[in-house]
Coordinates of N, CA and C in Angstrom, one line a residue:
M1 N 0.8 -1.2 0.0 CA 0.0 0.0 0.0 C 0.9 1.3 0.0
D2 N 0.5 2.2 -0.8 CA 1.3 3.5 -0.9 C 1.1 4.3 0.3
D3 N 2.1 4.8 0.9 CA 2.0 5.6 2.1 C 1.8 7.1 1.7
G4 N 1.5 7.4 0.5 CA 1.4 8.7 0.0 C 2.6 9.3 -0.7
A5 N 3.8 8.6 -0.5 CA 5.0 9.1 -1.1 C 5.0 9.0 -2.6
G6 N 4.4 7.9 -3.1 CA 4.3 7.8 -4.6 C 3.4 8.8 -5.1
F7 N 2.3 9.1 -4.5 CA 1.3 10.2 -4.9 C 2.1 11.5 -4.9
R8 N 2.8 11.8 -3.8 CA 3.5 13.1 -3.8 C 4.6 13.2 -4.9
L9 N 5.3 12.1 -5.1 CA 6.3 12.2 -6.1 C 5.8 12.4 -7.5
G10 N 4.7 11.6 -7.8 CA 4.1 11.8 -9.1 C 3.5 13.1 -9.4
T11 N 2.8 13.7 -8.3 CA 2.2 15.0 -8.4 C 3.3 16.1 -8.6
R12 N 4.4 15.9 -7.8 CA 5.5 16.9 -8.0 C 6.1 16.9 -9.4
A13 N 6.2 15.7 -9.9 CA 6.8 15.6 -11.3 C 5.8 16.2 -12.3
A14 N 4.5 16.0 -12.1 CA 3.5 16.6 -13.0 C 3.5 18.1 -12.9
E15 N 3.6 18.6 -11.7 CA 3.7 20.1 -11.5 C 4.9 20.7 -12.1
R16 N 6.1 20.0 -12.0 CA 7.3 20.5 -12.6 C 7.2 20.5 -14.1
L17 N 6.6 19.5 -14.7 CA 6.4 19.5 -16.2 C 5.5 20.6 -16.6
A18 N 4.4 20.8 -15.9 CA 3.4 21.9 -16.2 C 4.0 23.3 -16.1
R19 N 4.9 23.4 -15.1 CA 5.6 24.8 -15.0 C 6.4 25.1 -16.1
T20 N 7.0 24.2 -16.8 CA 7.8 24.5 -18.0 C 7.0 25.2 -19.1
G21 N 5.7 24.9 -19.2 CA 4.9 25.5 -20.2 C 5.2 25.1 -21.6
A22 N 6.2 24.2 -21.7 CA 6.6 23.8 -23.1 C 5.8 22.6 -23.7
R23 N 5.0 22.0 -22.8 CA 4.2 20.8 -23.3 C 2.7 21.0 -23.1
E24 N 1.9 20.5 -24.0 CA 0.5 20.6 -23.7 C 0.1 19.5 -22.8
V25 N -0.6 19.8 -21.7 CA -1.0 18.8 -20.8 C -2.5 18.9 -20.7
R26 N -3.2 17.7 -21.0 CA -4.6 17.6 -20.9 C -5.1 17.1 -19.6
P27 N -6.4 17.2 -19.3 CA -6.8 16.6 -18.0 C -6.3 15.2 -17.7
G28 N -6.0 14.9 -16.5 CA -5.5 13.6 -16.1 C -6.4 12.5 -16.3
L29 N -5.9 11.3 -16.3 CA -6.7 10.1 -16.5 C -7.6 9.9 -15.3
T30 N -8.8 9.4 -15.5 CA -9.7 9.1 -14.4 C -9.5 7.7 -14.0
E31 N -10.1 7.3 -12.8 CA -10.0 5.9 -12.3 C -10.5 4.9 -13.4
A32 N -11.6 5.3 -14.0 CA -12.2 4.4 -15.1 C -11.2 4.2 -16.2
E33 N -10.5 5.3 -16.6 CA -9.5 5.2 -17.7 C -8.3 4.4 -17.2
F34 N -7.8 4.6 -16.0 CA -6.7 3.7 -15.5 C -7.1 2.3 -15.6
R35 N -8.3 1.9 -15.1 CA -8.8 0.5 -15.1 C -8.8 0.0 -16.5
R36 N -9.3 0.8 -17.5 CA -9.4 0.3 -18.9 C -8.0 0.1 -19.4
V37 N -7.1 1.0 -19.2 CA -5.7 0.8 -19.7 C -5.1 -0.4 -19.1
E38 N -5.1 -0.5 -17.8 CA -4.5 -1.6 -17.1 C -5.1 -3.0 -17.5
E39 N -6.4 -3.0 -17.7 CA -7.0 -4.3 -18.1 C -6.7 -4.6 -19.5
T40 N -6.7 -3.6 -20.4 CA -6.4 -3.8 -21.8 C -5.0 -4.3 -22.1
F41 N -4.1 -3.7 -21.4 CA -2.6 -4.0 -21.6 C -2.0 -4.9 -20.6
G42 N -2.7 -5.2 -19.6 CA -2.2 -6.3 -18.6 C -1.0 -5.8 -17.7
F43 N -1.0 -4.6 -17.3 CA 0.0 -4.2 -16.3 C -0.7 -3.2 -15.4
A44 N 0.0 -2.8 -14.3 CA -0.5 -1.8 -13.4 C 0.6 -0.7 -13.3
F45 N 0.2 0.5 -13.4 CA 1.1 1.6 -13.3 C 1.7 1.7 -11.9
A46 N 3.0 2.0 -11.8 CA 3.6 2.3 -10.4 C 2.8 3.5 -9.9
D47 N 2.8 3.6 -8.5 CA 2.1 4.7 -7.9 C 2.4 6.1 -8.3
D48 N 3.7 6.3 -8.5 CA 4.1 7.7 -8.9 C 3.8 8.0 -10.3
H49 N 3.9 7.0 -11.2 CA 3.5 7.1 -12.6 C 2.0 7.4 -12.7
R50 N 1.2 6.6 -11.9 CA -0.2 6.8 -11.8 C -0.6 8.2 -11.4
A51 N 0.0 8.7 -10.3 CA -0.3 10.0 -9.8 C 0.1 11.1 -10.8
F52 N 1.2 10.9 -11.5 CA 1.7 11.8 -12.6 C 0.6 11.9 -13.7
L53 N 0.1 10.8 -14.1 CA -0.9 10.8 -15.2 C -2.3 11.2 -14.7
A54 N -2.6 11.1 -13.5 CA -3.8 11.5 -12.9 C -3.8 13.1 -12.8
A55 N -2.7 13.6 -12.6 CA -2.6 15.1 -12.5 C -2.7 15.8 -13.8
G56 N -2.3 15.1 -14.9 CA -2.3 15.6 -16.2 C -1.7 14.7 -17.2
L57 N -2.3 14.6 -18.4 CA -1.8 13.7 -19.5 C -1.1 14.5 -20.5
P58 N 0.3 14.5 -20.5 CA 1.0 15.2 -21.5 C 0.8 14.6 -22.9
V59 N 0.7 15.5 -23.9 CA 0.5 15.1 -25.2 C 1.5 15.8 -26.1
G60 N 1.7 15.4 -27.3 CA 2.6 16.0 -28.3 C 2.0 15.8 -29.7
R61 N 2.7 16.5 -30.6 CA 2.3 16.4 -32.0 C 2.8 15.1 -32.6
P62 N 1.9 14.5 -33.4 CA 2.4 13.2 -34.0 C 3.5 13.5 -35.0
D63 N 4.5 12.6 -35.2 CA 5.5 12.7 -36.2 C 4.9 12.2 -37.5
G64 N 5.8 12.1 -38.5 CA 5.3 11.7 -39.8 C 4.7 10.3 -39.9
R65 N 4.9 9.4 -38.9 CA 4.4 8.1 -38.8 C 3.2 8.0 -37.9
G66 N 2.7 9.2 -37.4 CA 1.5 9.3 -36.5 C 1.8 9.0 -35.1
R67 N 3.1 8.9 -34.7 CA 3.5 8.6 -33.3 C 3.8 9.9 -32.6
T68 N 3.6 9.8 -31.3 CA 4.0 10.9 -30.4 C 5.0 10.4 -29.4
R69 N 5.8 11.3 -28.9 CA 6.8 10.8 -27.9 C 6.1 10.5 -26.6
W70 N 5.0 11.2 -26.3 CA 4.2 10.9 -25.1 C 3.2 9.8 -25.4
P71 N 3.2 8.7 -24.6 CA 2.1 7.7 -24.9 C 0.8 8.3 -24.6
D72 N -0.2 8.2 -25.5 CA -1.5 8.7 -25.3 C -2.4 7.6 -24.7
W73 N -2.4 7.5 -23.4 CA -3.2 6.4 -22.8 C -4.7 6.6 -22.9
R74 N -5.2 7.7 -23.3 CA -6.6 8.0 -23.4 C -7.1 7.7 -24.9
D75 N -6.4 8.2 -25.8 CA -6.9 8.1 -27.2 C -6.0 7.5 -28.2
G76 N -4.8 7.0 -27.7 CA -3.8 6.4 -28.5 C -4.2 5.1 -29.2
D77 N -3.6 4.9 -30.3 CA -3.8 3.6 -31.1 C -3.3 2.5 -30.2
P78 N -4.2 1.5 -29.9 CA -3.8 0.4 -29.0 C -2.7 -0.4 -29.6
A79 N -2.6 -0.6 -30.9 CA -1.5 -1.3 -31.5 C -0.1 -0.6 -31.2
A80 N -0.1 0.7 -31.4 CA 1.1 1.5 -31.1 C 1.5 1.5 -29.7
L81 N 0.5 1.5 -28.8 CA 0.8 1.4 -27.3 C 1.3 0.0 -27.0
R82 N 0.8 -1.0 -27.6 CA 1.3 -2.4 -27.4 C 2.8 -2.5 -27.9
D83 N 3.0 -1.9 -29.0 CA 4.4 -1.9 -29.6 C 5.4 -1.2 -28.6
R84 N 4.9 -0.1 -28.0 CA 5.8 0.6 -27.0 C 6.0 -0.2 -25.8
L85 N 5.0 -0.9 -25.3 CA 5.1 -1.7 -24.1 C 6.0 -2.9 -24.4
R86 N 6.0 -3.4 -25.6 CA 6.8 -4.6 -26.0 C 8.2 -4.2 -26.3
A87 N 8.5 -3.0 -26.6 CA 9.8 -2.5 -27.1 C 10.9 -2.9 -26.3
P88 N 10.9 -2.8 -24.9 CA 12.0 -3.2 -24.1 C 12.4 -4.7 -24.3
V89 N 11.4 -5.6 -24.2 CA 11.6 -7.0 -24.4 C 12.0 -7.3 -25.9
D90 N 11.4 -6.7 -26.8 CA 11.7 -6.9 -28.2 C 13.2 -6.5 -28.5
G91 N 13.6 -5.4 -27.8 CA 15.0 -5.0 -28.0 C 16.0 -6.0 -27.4
V92 N 15.7 -6.6 -26.3 CA 16.5 -7.7 -25.7 C 16.5 -8.9 -26.7
L93 N 15.4 -9.2 -27.2 CA 15.3 -10.4 -28.1 C 16.1 -10.1 -29.4
F94 N 16.1 -8.9 -29.8 CA 16.9 -8.5 -31.0 C 18.4 -8.8 -30.7
D95 N 18.8 -8.3 -29.5 CA 20.2 -8.5 -29.2 C 20.6 -10.0 -29.0
V96 N 19.6 -10.8 -28.5 CA 19.9 -12.2 -28.4 C 20.1 -12.8 -29.7
G97 N 19.2 -12.5 -30.7 CA 19.3 -13.0 -32.0 C 20.4 -12.5 -32.9
H98 N 20.8 -11.2 -32.7 CA 21.7 -10.6 -33.7 C 23.0 -10.2 -33.1
N99 N 23.1 -10.1 -31.8 CA 24.3 -9.5 -31.2 C 24.9 -10.4 -30.1
A100 N 24.4 -11.7 -30.1 CA 24.9 -12.7 -29.1 C 24.7 -12.4 -27.7
F101 N 23.8 -11.5 -27.3 CA 23.5 -11.3 -25.9 C 22.9 -12.5 -25.3
W102 N 23.3 -12.7 -24.0 CA 22.7 -13.8 -23.2 C 22.9 -13.4 -21.8
H103 N 21.8 -13.4 -21.0 CA 21.9 -13.1 -19.6 C 22.5 -14.2 -18.8
E104 N 23.4 -13.9 -17.9 CA 24.0 -15.0 -17.2 C 23.1 -15.8 -16.3
G105 N 22.0 -15.2 -15.9 CA 21.0 -16.0 -15.1 C 20.1 -16.9 -15.9
W106 N 20.3 -17.0 -17.2 CA 19.4 -17.9 -18.0 C 20.0 -19.3 -18.2
G107 N 21.2 -19.5 -17.7 CA 21.8 -20.8 -17.9 C 22.5 -20.9 -19.3
D108 N 22.7 -22.0 -19.8 CA 23.4 -22.2 -21.1 C 22.6 -21.7 -22.3
R109 N 23.3 -21.0 -23.1 CA 22.7 -20.5 -24.3 C 22.6 -21.6 -25.4
P110 N 21.4 -21.8 -26.0 CA 21.3 -22.7 -27.1 C 22.2 -22.3 -28.2
D111 N 22.7 -23.3 -29.0 CA 23.6 -23.0 -30.1 C 23.0 -22.2 -31.2
A112 N 21.8 -22.5 -31.6 CA 21.1 -21.8 -32.7 C 20.4 -20.5 -32.1
D113 N 20.6 -19.5 -32.9 CA 20.1 -18.2 -32.5 C 18.5 -18.2 -32.4
T114 N 17.9 -19.0 -33.2 CA 16.4 -19.0 -33.2 C 16.0 -19.7 -31.9
E115 N 16.7 -20.7 -31.5 CA 16.3 -21.4 -30.2 C 16.7 -20.5 -29.0
A116 N 17.7 -19.8 -29.1 CA 18.1 -18.8 -28.0 C 17.0 -17.8 -27.9
V117 N 16.5 -17.2 -29.0 CA 15.5 -16.2 -29.0 C 14.2 -16.8 -28.4
D118 N 13.8 -18.0 -28.8 CA 12.6 -18.7 -28.2 C 12.7 -18.9 -26.7
L119 N 13.9 -19.3 -26.2 CA 14.1 -19.5 -24.8 C 14.1 -18.2 -24.1
A120 N 14.8 -17.2 -24.6 CA 14.8 -15.9 -24.0 C 13.4 -15.3 -23.9
R121 N 12.6 -15.5 -24.9 CA 11.2 -15.0 -24.9 C 10.4 -15.6 -23.8
R122 N 10.6 -16.9 -23.6 CA 9.8 -17.5 -22.5 C 10.3 -17.0 -21.1
L123 N 11.6 -16.8 -21.0 CA 12.2 -16.3 -19.7 C 11.8 -14.9 -19.5
L124 N 11.7 -14.1 -20.5 CA 11.4 -12.7 -20.3 C 9.9 -12.5 -20.0
A125 N 9.1 -13.5 -20.2 CA 7.6 -13.4 -19.9 C 7.4 -13.1 -18.5
D126 N 8.4 -13.4 -17.6 CA 8.2 -13.2 -16.2 C 8.9 -12.0 -15.6
V127 N 9.5 -11.2 -16.5 CA 10.2 -10.0 -15.9 C 9.1 -8.8 -15.7
T128 N 9.4 -7.9 -14.8 CA 8.5 -6.8 -14.6 C 8.4 -6.0 -15.9
P129 N 7.2 -5.7 -16.3 CA 7.1 -4.9 -17.5 C 7.6 -3.4 -17.3
L130 N 8.1 -2.9 -18.3 CA 8.5 -1.5 -18.3 C 7.5 -0.7 -19.1
V131 N 7.1 0.5 -18.5 CA 6.0 1.2 -19.1 C 6.5 2.6 -19.6
P132 N 6.2 2.9 -20.8 CA 6.8 4.2 -21.4 C 6.3 5.4 -20.7
V133 N 7.2 6.3 -20.4 CA 6.9 7.6 -19.8 C 6.9 8.6 -21.0
Y134 N 8.0 8.6 -21.7 CA 8.2 9.6 -22.8 C 9.3 9.0 -23.8
S135 N 9.0 9.0 -25.0 CA 9.9 8.4 -26.0 C 10.4 7.0 -25.6
H136 N 11.7 6.8 -25.4 CA 12.2 5.5 -25.0 C 12.6 5.5 -23.5
R137 N 12.0 6.4 -22.7 CA 12.2 6.4 -21.3 C 11.1 5.7 -20.6
Y138 N 11.4 4.8 -19.6 CA 10.5 3.9 -19.0 C 10.6 3.9 -17.5
L139 N 9.5 3.5 -16.9 CA 9.4 3.2 -15.5 C 8.9 1.8 -15.3
P140 N 9.3 1.0 -14.3 CA 8.8 -0.3 -14.1 C 7.3 -0.2 -13.7
A141 N 6.5 -1.2 -14.1 CA 5.1 -1.3 -13.7 C 5.1 -1.8 -12.2
G142 N 3.9 -1.7 -11.6 CA 3.7 -2.3 -10.3 C 3.0 -1.4 -9.3
R143 N 1.8 -1.7 -9.0 CA 1.0 -1.1 -8.0 C 1.8 -1.3 -6.7
G144 N 1.8 -0.2 -5.8 CA 2.5 -0.3 -4.6 C 4.0 0.1 -4.6
A145 N 4.4 0.3 -5.8 CA 5.9 0.7 -6.0 C 5.9 2.2 -6.4
H146 N 7.0 2.8 -6.1 CA 7.3 4.2 -6.5 C 8.8 4.5 -6.3
G147 N 9.2 5.6 -6.9 CA 10.6 6.0 -6.6 C 11.7 5.3 -7.5
H148 N 11.2 4.5 -8.4 CA 12.2 3.9 -9.3 C 12.9 4.9 -10.2
P149 N 14.2 4.7 -10.5 CA 14.8 5.5 -11.5 C 14.1 5.4 -12.9
V150 N 14.1 6.4 -13.7 CA 13.6 6.4 -15.0 C 14.7 5.9 -15.9
L151 N 14.4 4.9 -16.7 CA 15.4 4.3 -17.6 C 15.3 4.7 -19.0
S152 N 16.4 4.9 -19.7 CA 16.4 5.1 -21.1 C 16.7 3.7 -21.6
V153 N 15.9 3.2 -22.5 CA 16.0 1.8 -22.9 C 16.2 1.7 -24.5
H154 N 17.3 1.1 -24.9 CA 17.5 0.8 -26.3 C 18.2 -0.5 -26.3
Q155 N 17.4 -1.5 -26.7 CA 17.8 -2.9 -26.7 C 18.4 -3.3 -25.4
T156 N 19.6 -3.8 -25.2 CA 20.1 -4.1 -23.9 C 21.0 -3.0 -23.3
D157 N 20.9 -1.8 -23.9 CA 21.6 -0.7 -23.4 C 20.6 0.1 -22.5
L158 N 20.7 0.0 -21.2 CA 19.8 0.8 -20.3 C 20.7 1.8 -19.5
I159 N 20.2 3.0 -19.5 CA 20.8 4.1 -18.8 C 19.8 4.8 -17.9
V160 N 20.3 5.1 -16.6 CA 19.4 5.8 -15.7 C 19.4 7.3 -16.2
Y161 N 18.1 7.7 -16.4 CA 17.9 9.1 -16.9 C 17.4 10.0 -15.8
G162 N 17.1 9.5 -14.7 CA 16.6 10.3 -13.6 C 16.5 9.4 -12.3
A163 N 16.9 10.0 -11.2 CA 16.8 9.2 -10.0 C 15.4 8.7 -9.6
D164 N 14.4 9.5 -10.0 CA 13.0 9.1 -9.9 C 12.3 9.9 -10.9
L165 N 11.0 9.9 -10.9 CA 10.2 10.5 -12.0 C 10.3 12.1 -11.9
D166 N 10.4 12.6 -10.7 CA 10.5 14.1 -10.6 C 11.9 14.5 -11.0
D167 N 12.9 13.8 -10.6 CA 14.3 14.1 -11.1 C 14.4 14.0 -12.6
Y168 N 13.7 13.0 -13.2 CA 13.8 12.9 -14.6 C 13.1 14.1 -15.3
M169 N 11.9 14.5 -14.8 CA 11.3 15.7 -15.4 C 12.2 16.9 -15.3
A170 N 12.9 17.0 -14.2 CA 13.8 18.2 -14.0 C 14.9 18.1 -15.1
R171 N 15.5 17.0 -15.3 CA 16.6 16.8 -16.2 C 16.2 16.9 -17.7
E172 N 15.1 16.3 -18.0 CA 14.7 16.2 -19.4 C 14.0 17.5 -19.9
F173 N 13.2 18.1 -19.0 CA 12.3 19.2 -19.5 C 12.6 20.5 -18.8
D174 N 13.0 20.5 -17.5 CA 13.2 21.7 -16.8 C 14.7 22.1 -16.8
H175 N 15.5 21.3 -17.4 CA 17.0 21.6 -17.5 C 17.6 21.9 -16.2
A176 N 17.2 21.2 -15.2 CA 17.8 21.5 -13.9 C 19.3 21.0 -13.9
A177 N 20.0 21.6 -12.9 CA 21.4 21.3 -12.8 C 21.6 19.8 -12.5
P178 N 22.6 19.2 -13.0 CA 22.8 17.8 -12.6 C 23.0 17.6 -11.1
A179 N 22.9 16.4 -10.7 CA 23.0 16.1 -9.3 C 24.4 16.6 -8.8
A180 N 24.4 17.0 -7.5 CA 25.6 17.5 -6.9 C 26.7 16.4 -6.9
E181 N 27.9 16.8 -6.9 CA 29.1 15.9 -6.8 C 28.9 15.1 -5.5
G182 N 29.1 13.8 -5.5 CA 29.0 13.0 -4.3 C 27.6 12.4 -4.1
T183 N 26.6 12.8 -4.9 CA 25.3 12.2 -4.7 C 25.3 10.8 -5.2
P184 N 24.8 9.9 -4.4 CA 24.9 8.5 -4.8 C 24.1 8.2 -6.0
E185 N 24.6 7.3 -6.9 CA 23.9 6.9 -8.1 C 22.6 6.2 -7.7
P186 N 21.5 6.5 -8.4 CA 20.3 5.8 -8.1 C 20.4 4.3 -8.4
Q187 N 19.8 3.5 -7.6 CA 19.9 2.1 -7.8 C 18.6 1.5 -8.4
V188 N 18.8 0.8 -9.5 CA 17.7 0.1 -10.1 C 17.5 -1.2 -9.4
T189 N 16.3 -1.4 -8.8 CA 16.1 -2.6 -8.0 C 15.3 -3.7 -8.6
V190 N 14.7 -3.4 -9.8 CA 13.9 -4.4 -10.5 C 14.7 -5.5 -11.1
P191 N 14.4 -6.7 -10.7 CA 15.2 -7.9 -11.2 C 15.2 -7.9 -12.8
F192 N 16.3 -8.4 -13.3 CA 16.6 -8.5 -14.7 C 17.0 -7.1 -15.3
W193 N 16.2 -6.1 -15.2 CA 16.5 -4.8 -15.8 C 17.7 -4.2 -15.1
R194 N 17.8 -4.4 -13.8 CA 19.0 -3.8 -13.0 C 20.3 -4.4 -13.6
D195 N 20.3 -5.6 -14.0 CA 21.5 -6.2 -14.6 C 22.0 -5.6 -15.8
L196 N 21.1 -4.9 -16.6 CA 21.5 -4.3 -17.8 C 21.9 -2.8 -17.7
T197 N 21.9 -2.3 -16.4 CA 22.3 -0.9 -16.2 C 23.7 -0.9 -15.6
G198 N 24.3 -2.0 -15.3 CA 25.6 -2.0 -14.6 C 26.7 -2.2 -15.5

C-alpha cells in the first residue's frame, strides 16, 4: 500500500512539467480510464507514474508516422501502445538473435540463434514490464511501487535518466542542474533490468 510518497512524487513531477509550459497537458486520467488501460494492456502503473498521469496527461504532436513521444493512454492507437510496451523485451530479443546477448542468469545459451530467442522470450515473460513515460524512457510497472529511476531503454543498453520521476522531469524538461558531486547513483532494484544498467 502506498503511504502517499508515490502520490506526492508523481504529483510533484507533473507540477514540474506543467511549470515548464513547453508541453500541452490535458486533464489527467480518471480511475475508469486507468482501469481500462491496465485491463487492456495487462499491467498496473507504479504509484508515482499513476499520480503523474492523474494530475495531467502530456501530449505531443504526431510525427510523420503518426507517433508521439508521449504515450496517449486515453486516445492512442492500441497497437502503437502495445508496440511501445513490448519494445524493451523486443530490444533484448533482437540482441539475443543478432548480437549474441545472453543473460548469465538464463543458464546455457542454445547454439542456434532461433532457439536462443525462443528460450529468452519464455524467460522474459516473467520480468517486470517497463511502461513508457516519454519516447524510450520507461518506469517499471507495479502497484504499490514508486521512486524507481527512469530508464532510457535501447535494446540491452539501459541508462538511468533520472533518480526518480521528478528528477527525470527536471533533467529532461526543466533543464535542472545535474546532481551534486558525491550524490549516490540511483539504484535500479527491479530484477533483470537492473542487470542491464551496470
